[in-house]
CSV table of C-alpha atoms in Angstrom, one decimal:
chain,number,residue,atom,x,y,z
A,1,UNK,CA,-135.4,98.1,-136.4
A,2,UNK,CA,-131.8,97.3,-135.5
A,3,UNK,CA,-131.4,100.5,-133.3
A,4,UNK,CA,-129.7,98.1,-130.3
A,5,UNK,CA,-128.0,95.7,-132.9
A,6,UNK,CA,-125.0,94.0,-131.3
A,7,UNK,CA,-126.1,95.1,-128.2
A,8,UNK,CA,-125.9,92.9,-124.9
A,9,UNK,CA,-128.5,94.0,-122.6
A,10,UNK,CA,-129.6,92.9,-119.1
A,11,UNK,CA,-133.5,94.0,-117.7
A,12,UNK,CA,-134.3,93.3,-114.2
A,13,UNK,CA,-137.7,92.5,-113.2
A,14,UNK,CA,-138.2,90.9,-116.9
A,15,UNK,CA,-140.5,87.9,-116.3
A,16,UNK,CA,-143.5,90.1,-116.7
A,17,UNK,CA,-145.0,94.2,-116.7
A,18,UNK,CA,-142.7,96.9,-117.8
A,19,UNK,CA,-139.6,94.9,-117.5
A,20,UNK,CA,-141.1,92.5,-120.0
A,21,UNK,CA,-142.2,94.9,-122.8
A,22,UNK,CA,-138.5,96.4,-122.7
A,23,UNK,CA,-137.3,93.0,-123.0
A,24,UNK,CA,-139.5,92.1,-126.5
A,25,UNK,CA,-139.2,95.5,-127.9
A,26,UNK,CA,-135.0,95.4,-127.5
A,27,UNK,CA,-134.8,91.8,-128.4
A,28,UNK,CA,-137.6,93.6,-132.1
A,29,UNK,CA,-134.6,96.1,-132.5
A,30,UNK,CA,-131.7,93.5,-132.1
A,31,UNK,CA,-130.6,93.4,-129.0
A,32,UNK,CA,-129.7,89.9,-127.0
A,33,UNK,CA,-131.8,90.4,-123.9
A,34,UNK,CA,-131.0,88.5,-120.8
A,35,UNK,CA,-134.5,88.3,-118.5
A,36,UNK,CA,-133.9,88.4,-115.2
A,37,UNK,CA,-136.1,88.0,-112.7
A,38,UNK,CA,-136.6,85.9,-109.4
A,39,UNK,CA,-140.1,84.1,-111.2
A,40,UNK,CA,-137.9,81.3,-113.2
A,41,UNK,CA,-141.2,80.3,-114.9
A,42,UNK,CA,-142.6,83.3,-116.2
A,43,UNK,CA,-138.9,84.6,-116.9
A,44,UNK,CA,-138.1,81.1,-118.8
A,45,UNK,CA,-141.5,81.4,-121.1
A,46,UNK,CA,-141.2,85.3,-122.1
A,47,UNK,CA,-137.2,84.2,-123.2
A,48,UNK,CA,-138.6,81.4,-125.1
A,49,UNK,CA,-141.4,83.7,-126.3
A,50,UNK,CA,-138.7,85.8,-127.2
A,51,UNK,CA,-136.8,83.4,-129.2
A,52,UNK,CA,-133.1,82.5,-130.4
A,53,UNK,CA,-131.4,86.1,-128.9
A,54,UNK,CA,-133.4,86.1,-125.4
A,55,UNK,CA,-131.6,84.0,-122.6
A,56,UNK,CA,-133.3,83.7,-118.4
A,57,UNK,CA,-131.2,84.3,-116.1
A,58,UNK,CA,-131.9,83.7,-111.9
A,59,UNK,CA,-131.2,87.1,-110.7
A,60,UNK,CA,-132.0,88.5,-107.1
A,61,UNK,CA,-131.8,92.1,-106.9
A,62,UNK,CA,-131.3,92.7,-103.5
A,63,UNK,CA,-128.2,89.9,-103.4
A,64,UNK,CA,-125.0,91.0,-103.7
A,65,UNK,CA,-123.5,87.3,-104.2
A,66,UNK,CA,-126.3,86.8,-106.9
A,67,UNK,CA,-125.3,90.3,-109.0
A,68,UNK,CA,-121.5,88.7,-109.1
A,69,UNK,CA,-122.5,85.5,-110.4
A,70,UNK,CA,-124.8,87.0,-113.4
A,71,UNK,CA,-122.5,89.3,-114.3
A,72,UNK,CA,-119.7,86.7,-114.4
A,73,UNK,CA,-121.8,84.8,-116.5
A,74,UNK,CA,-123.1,87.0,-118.8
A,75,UNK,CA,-119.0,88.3,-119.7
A,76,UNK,CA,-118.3,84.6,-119.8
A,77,UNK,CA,-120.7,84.1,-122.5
A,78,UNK,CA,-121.6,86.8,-124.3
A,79,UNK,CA,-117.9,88.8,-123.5
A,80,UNK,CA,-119.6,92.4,-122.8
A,81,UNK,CA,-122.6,94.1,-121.5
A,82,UNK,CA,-124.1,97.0,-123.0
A,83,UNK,CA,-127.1,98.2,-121.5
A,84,UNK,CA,-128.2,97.2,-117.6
A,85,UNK,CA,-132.0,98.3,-116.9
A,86,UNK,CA,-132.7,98.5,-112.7
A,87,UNK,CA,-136.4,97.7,-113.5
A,88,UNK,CA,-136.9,95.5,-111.1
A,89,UNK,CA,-139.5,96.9,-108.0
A,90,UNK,CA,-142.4,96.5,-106.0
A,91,UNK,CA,-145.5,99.1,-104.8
A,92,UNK,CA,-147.8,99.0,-101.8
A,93,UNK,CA,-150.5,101.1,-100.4
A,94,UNK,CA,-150.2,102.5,-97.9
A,95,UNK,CA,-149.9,106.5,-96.6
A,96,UNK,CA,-147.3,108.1,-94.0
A,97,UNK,CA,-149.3,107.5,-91.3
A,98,UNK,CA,-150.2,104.0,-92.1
A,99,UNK,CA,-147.0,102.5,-93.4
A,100,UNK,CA,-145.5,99.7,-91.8
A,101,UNK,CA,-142.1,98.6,-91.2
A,102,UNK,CA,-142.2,95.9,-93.5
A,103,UNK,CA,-143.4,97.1,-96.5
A,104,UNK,CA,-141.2,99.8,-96.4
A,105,UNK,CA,-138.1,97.4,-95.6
A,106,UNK,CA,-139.6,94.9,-98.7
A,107,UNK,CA,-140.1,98.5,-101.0
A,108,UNK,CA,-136.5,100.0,-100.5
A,109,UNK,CA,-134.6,96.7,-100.9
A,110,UNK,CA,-135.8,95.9,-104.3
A,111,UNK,CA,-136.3,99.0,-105.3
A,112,UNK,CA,-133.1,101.1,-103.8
A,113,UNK,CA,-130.8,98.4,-102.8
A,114,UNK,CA,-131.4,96.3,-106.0
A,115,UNK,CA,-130.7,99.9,-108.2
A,116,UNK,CA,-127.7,100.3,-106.4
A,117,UNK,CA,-126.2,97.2,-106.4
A,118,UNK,CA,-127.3,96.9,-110.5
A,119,UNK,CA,-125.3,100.3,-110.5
A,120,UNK,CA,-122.2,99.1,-108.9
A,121,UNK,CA,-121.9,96.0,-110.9
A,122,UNK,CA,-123.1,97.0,-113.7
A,123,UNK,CA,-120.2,100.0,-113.6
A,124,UNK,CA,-117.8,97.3,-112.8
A,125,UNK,CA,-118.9,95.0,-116.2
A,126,UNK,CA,-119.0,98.3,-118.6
A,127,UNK,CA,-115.9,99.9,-117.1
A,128,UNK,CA,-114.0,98.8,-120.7
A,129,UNK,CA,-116.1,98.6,-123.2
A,130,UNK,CA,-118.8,101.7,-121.3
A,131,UNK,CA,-122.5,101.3,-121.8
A,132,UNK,CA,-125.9,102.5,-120.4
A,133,UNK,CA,-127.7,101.8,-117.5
A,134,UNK,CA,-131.0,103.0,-116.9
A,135,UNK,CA,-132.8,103.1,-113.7
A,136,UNK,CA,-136.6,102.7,-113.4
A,137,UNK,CA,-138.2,105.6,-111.3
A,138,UNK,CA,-141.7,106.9,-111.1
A,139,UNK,CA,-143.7,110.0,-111.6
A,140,UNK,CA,-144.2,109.2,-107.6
A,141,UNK,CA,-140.8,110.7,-107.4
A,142,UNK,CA,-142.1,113.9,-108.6
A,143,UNK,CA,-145.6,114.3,-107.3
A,144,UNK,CA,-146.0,113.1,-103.8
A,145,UNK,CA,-147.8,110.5,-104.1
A,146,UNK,CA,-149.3,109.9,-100.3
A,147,UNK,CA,-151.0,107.0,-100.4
A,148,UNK,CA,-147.7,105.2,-101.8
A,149,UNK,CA,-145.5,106.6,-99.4
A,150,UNK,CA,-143.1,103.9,-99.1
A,151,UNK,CA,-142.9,103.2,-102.8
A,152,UNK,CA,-142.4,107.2,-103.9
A,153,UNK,CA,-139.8,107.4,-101.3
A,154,UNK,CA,-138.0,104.7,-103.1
A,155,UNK,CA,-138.3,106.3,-107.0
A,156,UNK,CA,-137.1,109.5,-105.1
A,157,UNK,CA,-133.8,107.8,-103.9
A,158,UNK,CA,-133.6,106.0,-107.0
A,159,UNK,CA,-133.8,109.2,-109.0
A,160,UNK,CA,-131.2,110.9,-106.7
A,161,UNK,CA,-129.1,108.3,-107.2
A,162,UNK,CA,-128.7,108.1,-110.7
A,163,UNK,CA,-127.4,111.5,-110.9
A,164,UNK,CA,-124.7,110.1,-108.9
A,165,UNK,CA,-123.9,107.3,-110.6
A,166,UNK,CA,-123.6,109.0,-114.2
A,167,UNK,CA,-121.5,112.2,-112.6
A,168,UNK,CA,-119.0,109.2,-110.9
A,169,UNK,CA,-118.7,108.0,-114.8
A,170,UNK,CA,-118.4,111.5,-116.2
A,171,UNK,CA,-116.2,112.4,-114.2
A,172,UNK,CA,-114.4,109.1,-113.7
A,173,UNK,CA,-113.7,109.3,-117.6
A,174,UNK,CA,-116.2,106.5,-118.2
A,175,UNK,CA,-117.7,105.6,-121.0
A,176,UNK,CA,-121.2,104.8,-119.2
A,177,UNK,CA,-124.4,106.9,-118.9
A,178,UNK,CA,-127.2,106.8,-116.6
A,179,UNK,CA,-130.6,107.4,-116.8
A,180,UNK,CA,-134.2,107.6,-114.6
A,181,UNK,CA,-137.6,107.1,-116.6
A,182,UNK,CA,-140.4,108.3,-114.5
A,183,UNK,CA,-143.7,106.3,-116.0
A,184,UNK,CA,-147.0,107.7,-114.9
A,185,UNK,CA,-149.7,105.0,-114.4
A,186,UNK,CA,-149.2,102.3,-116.8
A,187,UNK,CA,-151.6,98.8,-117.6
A,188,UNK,CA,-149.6,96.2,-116.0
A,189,UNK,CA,-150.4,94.0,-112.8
A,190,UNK,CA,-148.5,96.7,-110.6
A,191,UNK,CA,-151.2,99.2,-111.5
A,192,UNK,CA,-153.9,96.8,-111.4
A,193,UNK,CA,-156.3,98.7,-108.7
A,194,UNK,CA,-157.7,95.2,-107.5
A,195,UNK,CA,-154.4,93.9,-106.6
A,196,UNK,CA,-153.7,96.4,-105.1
A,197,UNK,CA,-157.0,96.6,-102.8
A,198,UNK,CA,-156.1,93.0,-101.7
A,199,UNK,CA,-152.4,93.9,-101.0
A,200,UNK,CA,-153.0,97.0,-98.8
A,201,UNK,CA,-155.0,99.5,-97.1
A,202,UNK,CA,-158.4,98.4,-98.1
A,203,UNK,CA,-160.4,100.7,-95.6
A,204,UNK,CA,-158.9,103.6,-97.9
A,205,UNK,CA,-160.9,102.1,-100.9
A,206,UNK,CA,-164.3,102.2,-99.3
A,207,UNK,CA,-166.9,104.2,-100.7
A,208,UNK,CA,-166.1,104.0,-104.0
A,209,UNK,CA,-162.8,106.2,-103.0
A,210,UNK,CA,-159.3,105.6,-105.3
A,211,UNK,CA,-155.9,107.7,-105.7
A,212,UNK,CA,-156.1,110.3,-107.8
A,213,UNK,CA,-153.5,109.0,-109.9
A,214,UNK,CA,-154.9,106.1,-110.5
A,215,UNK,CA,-157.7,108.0,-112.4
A,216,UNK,CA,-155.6,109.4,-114.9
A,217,UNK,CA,-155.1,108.0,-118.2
A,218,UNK,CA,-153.2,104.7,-118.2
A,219,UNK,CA,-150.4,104.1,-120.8
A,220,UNK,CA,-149.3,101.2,-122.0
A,221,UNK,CA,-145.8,99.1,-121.5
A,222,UNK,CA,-144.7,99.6,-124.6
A,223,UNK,CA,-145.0,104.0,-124.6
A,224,UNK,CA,-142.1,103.1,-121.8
A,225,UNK,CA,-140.5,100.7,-123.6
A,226,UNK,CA,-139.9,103.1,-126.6
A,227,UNK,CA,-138.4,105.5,-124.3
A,228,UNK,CA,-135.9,103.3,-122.6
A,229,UNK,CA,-134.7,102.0,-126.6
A,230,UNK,CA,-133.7,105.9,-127.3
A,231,UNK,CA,-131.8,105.3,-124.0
A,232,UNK,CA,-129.8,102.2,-124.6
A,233,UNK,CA,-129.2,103.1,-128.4
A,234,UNK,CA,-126.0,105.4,-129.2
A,235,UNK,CA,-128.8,108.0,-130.2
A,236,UNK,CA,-128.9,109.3,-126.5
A,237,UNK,CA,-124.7,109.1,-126.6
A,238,UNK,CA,-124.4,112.3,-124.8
A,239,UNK,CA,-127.0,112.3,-122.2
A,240,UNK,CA,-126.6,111.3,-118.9
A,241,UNK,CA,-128.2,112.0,-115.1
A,242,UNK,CA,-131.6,113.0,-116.6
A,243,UNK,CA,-135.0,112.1,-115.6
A,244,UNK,CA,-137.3,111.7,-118.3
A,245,UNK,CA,-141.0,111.8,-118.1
A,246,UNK,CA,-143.4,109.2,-119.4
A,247,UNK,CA,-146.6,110.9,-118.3
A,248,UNK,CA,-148.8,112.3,-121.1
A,249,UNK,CA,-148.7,115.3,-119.0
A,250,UNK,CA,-150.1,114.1,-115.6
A,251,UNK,CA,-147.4,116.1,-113.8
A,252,UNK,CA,-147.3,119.3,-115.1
A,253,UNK,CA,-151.6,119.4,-115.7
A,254,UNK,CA,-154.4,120.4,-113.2
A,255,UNK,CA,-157.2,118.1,-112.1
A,256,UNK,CA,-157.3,114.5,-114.1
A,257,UNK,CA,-156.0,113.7,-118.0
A,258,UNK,CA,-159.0,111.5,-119.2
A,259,UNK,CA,-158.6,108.4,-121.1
């Protein structure tokens, strides 16, 4: 408990998933978590859920204009901000031959764009008081994942990117770190196989058929969550531009992990 007290931290993509368990396990070690997300509903009842240090706030990733506005508010009220997480993101089905113009536009903007934008305003907030910003990739990024083709090419940029962004703050003399966490599958709506049948490429799901990935052992929000608290805490003061793995070995193992 109390490893992010009198913290100030701001999760993307908070209203429900990954983004969600950070925001209740932050808030457990005494943080003030501001849930973003574009769902006002399901972002308004997980702050409430939350309780008396969780605040919703309206927040379009892939706006410019709407990135100014939250972070004028949040150093209007709560004078600082700590720790941003660039959660926020969206999948699809869908290999390189079969990917279509506007899934990959929809993938990269809320994935890349609304990384770098979080970046570059969350660089300007920190820029006195320095902080940590952590970027939400995927073990896509590292394995190839084909029949996501659109959504690994975005973790791969995102991972790229983060290295930039934390040697800019190095060697900017900046008091702000950057991370990537690379989750393998984990049980939230985004891995949810049916969903994803409906959203995409159901001829590739015929005859029983399913990514290999997606057979692998599934972890749950909070083994992420955990993770990303090392990251925002002053425990991980000196680490910045790495990747770190979430996987229980499904990158570095041959054939499946088993539940």
């Amino acid at each position: 408990m109390d490893r992010l007290k009198g913290k100030v931290a701001l999760i993307t993509g908070a209203a429900n998933g990954l983004g969600e368990a950070d925001a209740r396990l932050f808030a457990q070690e005494g943080a003030t978590v501001i849930v973003a997300d574009i769902n006002a509903e399901s972002g308004q009842r997980v702050a409430e859920e939350i309780g008396d240090n969780a605040d919703f706030m309206n927040l379009d990733v892939c706006s410019e204009a709407s990135w100014e506005k939250a972070m004028a508010d949040i150093l209007d009220r709560y004078g600082k901000l700590d720790v941003l997480v660039n959660n926020a993101g969206i999948s699809g089905l869908g290999s390189p031959e079969k990917i279509t113009e506007a899934q990959y536009d929809a993938i990269m903007a809320v994935s890349v764009k609304g990384t770098v934008l979080g970046c570059k305003h969350g660089i300007l907030a920190m820029k006195q008081s320095g902080g940590s910003i952590i970027n939400m990739s995927s073990v896509a990024s590292i394995t190839g994942e084909y029949y996501c083709a659109a959504y690994t090419a975005a973790k791969g940029a995102v991972e790229a990117y983060t290295r930039a962004v934390a040697v800019h703050c190095a060697q900017s003399g900046l008091k702000i770190r950057c991370n990537s966490v690379h989750p393998a599958a984990i049980a939230t709506a985004m891995a949810d196989v049916g969903a994803a049948v409906q959203a995409h490429s159901v001829e590739q799901w015929e005859d029983g058929w399913a990514p290999p990935a997606l057979k692998n052992a599934f972890g749950e929000p909070n083994d992420v969550a955990y993770m990303l608290v090392y990251l925002a805490s002053d425990e991980s003061c000196f680490i910045s531009g790495q990747k770190f793995v979430v996987d229980f070995t499904s990158t570095v193992t041959l054939g499946h992990v088993p539940s």
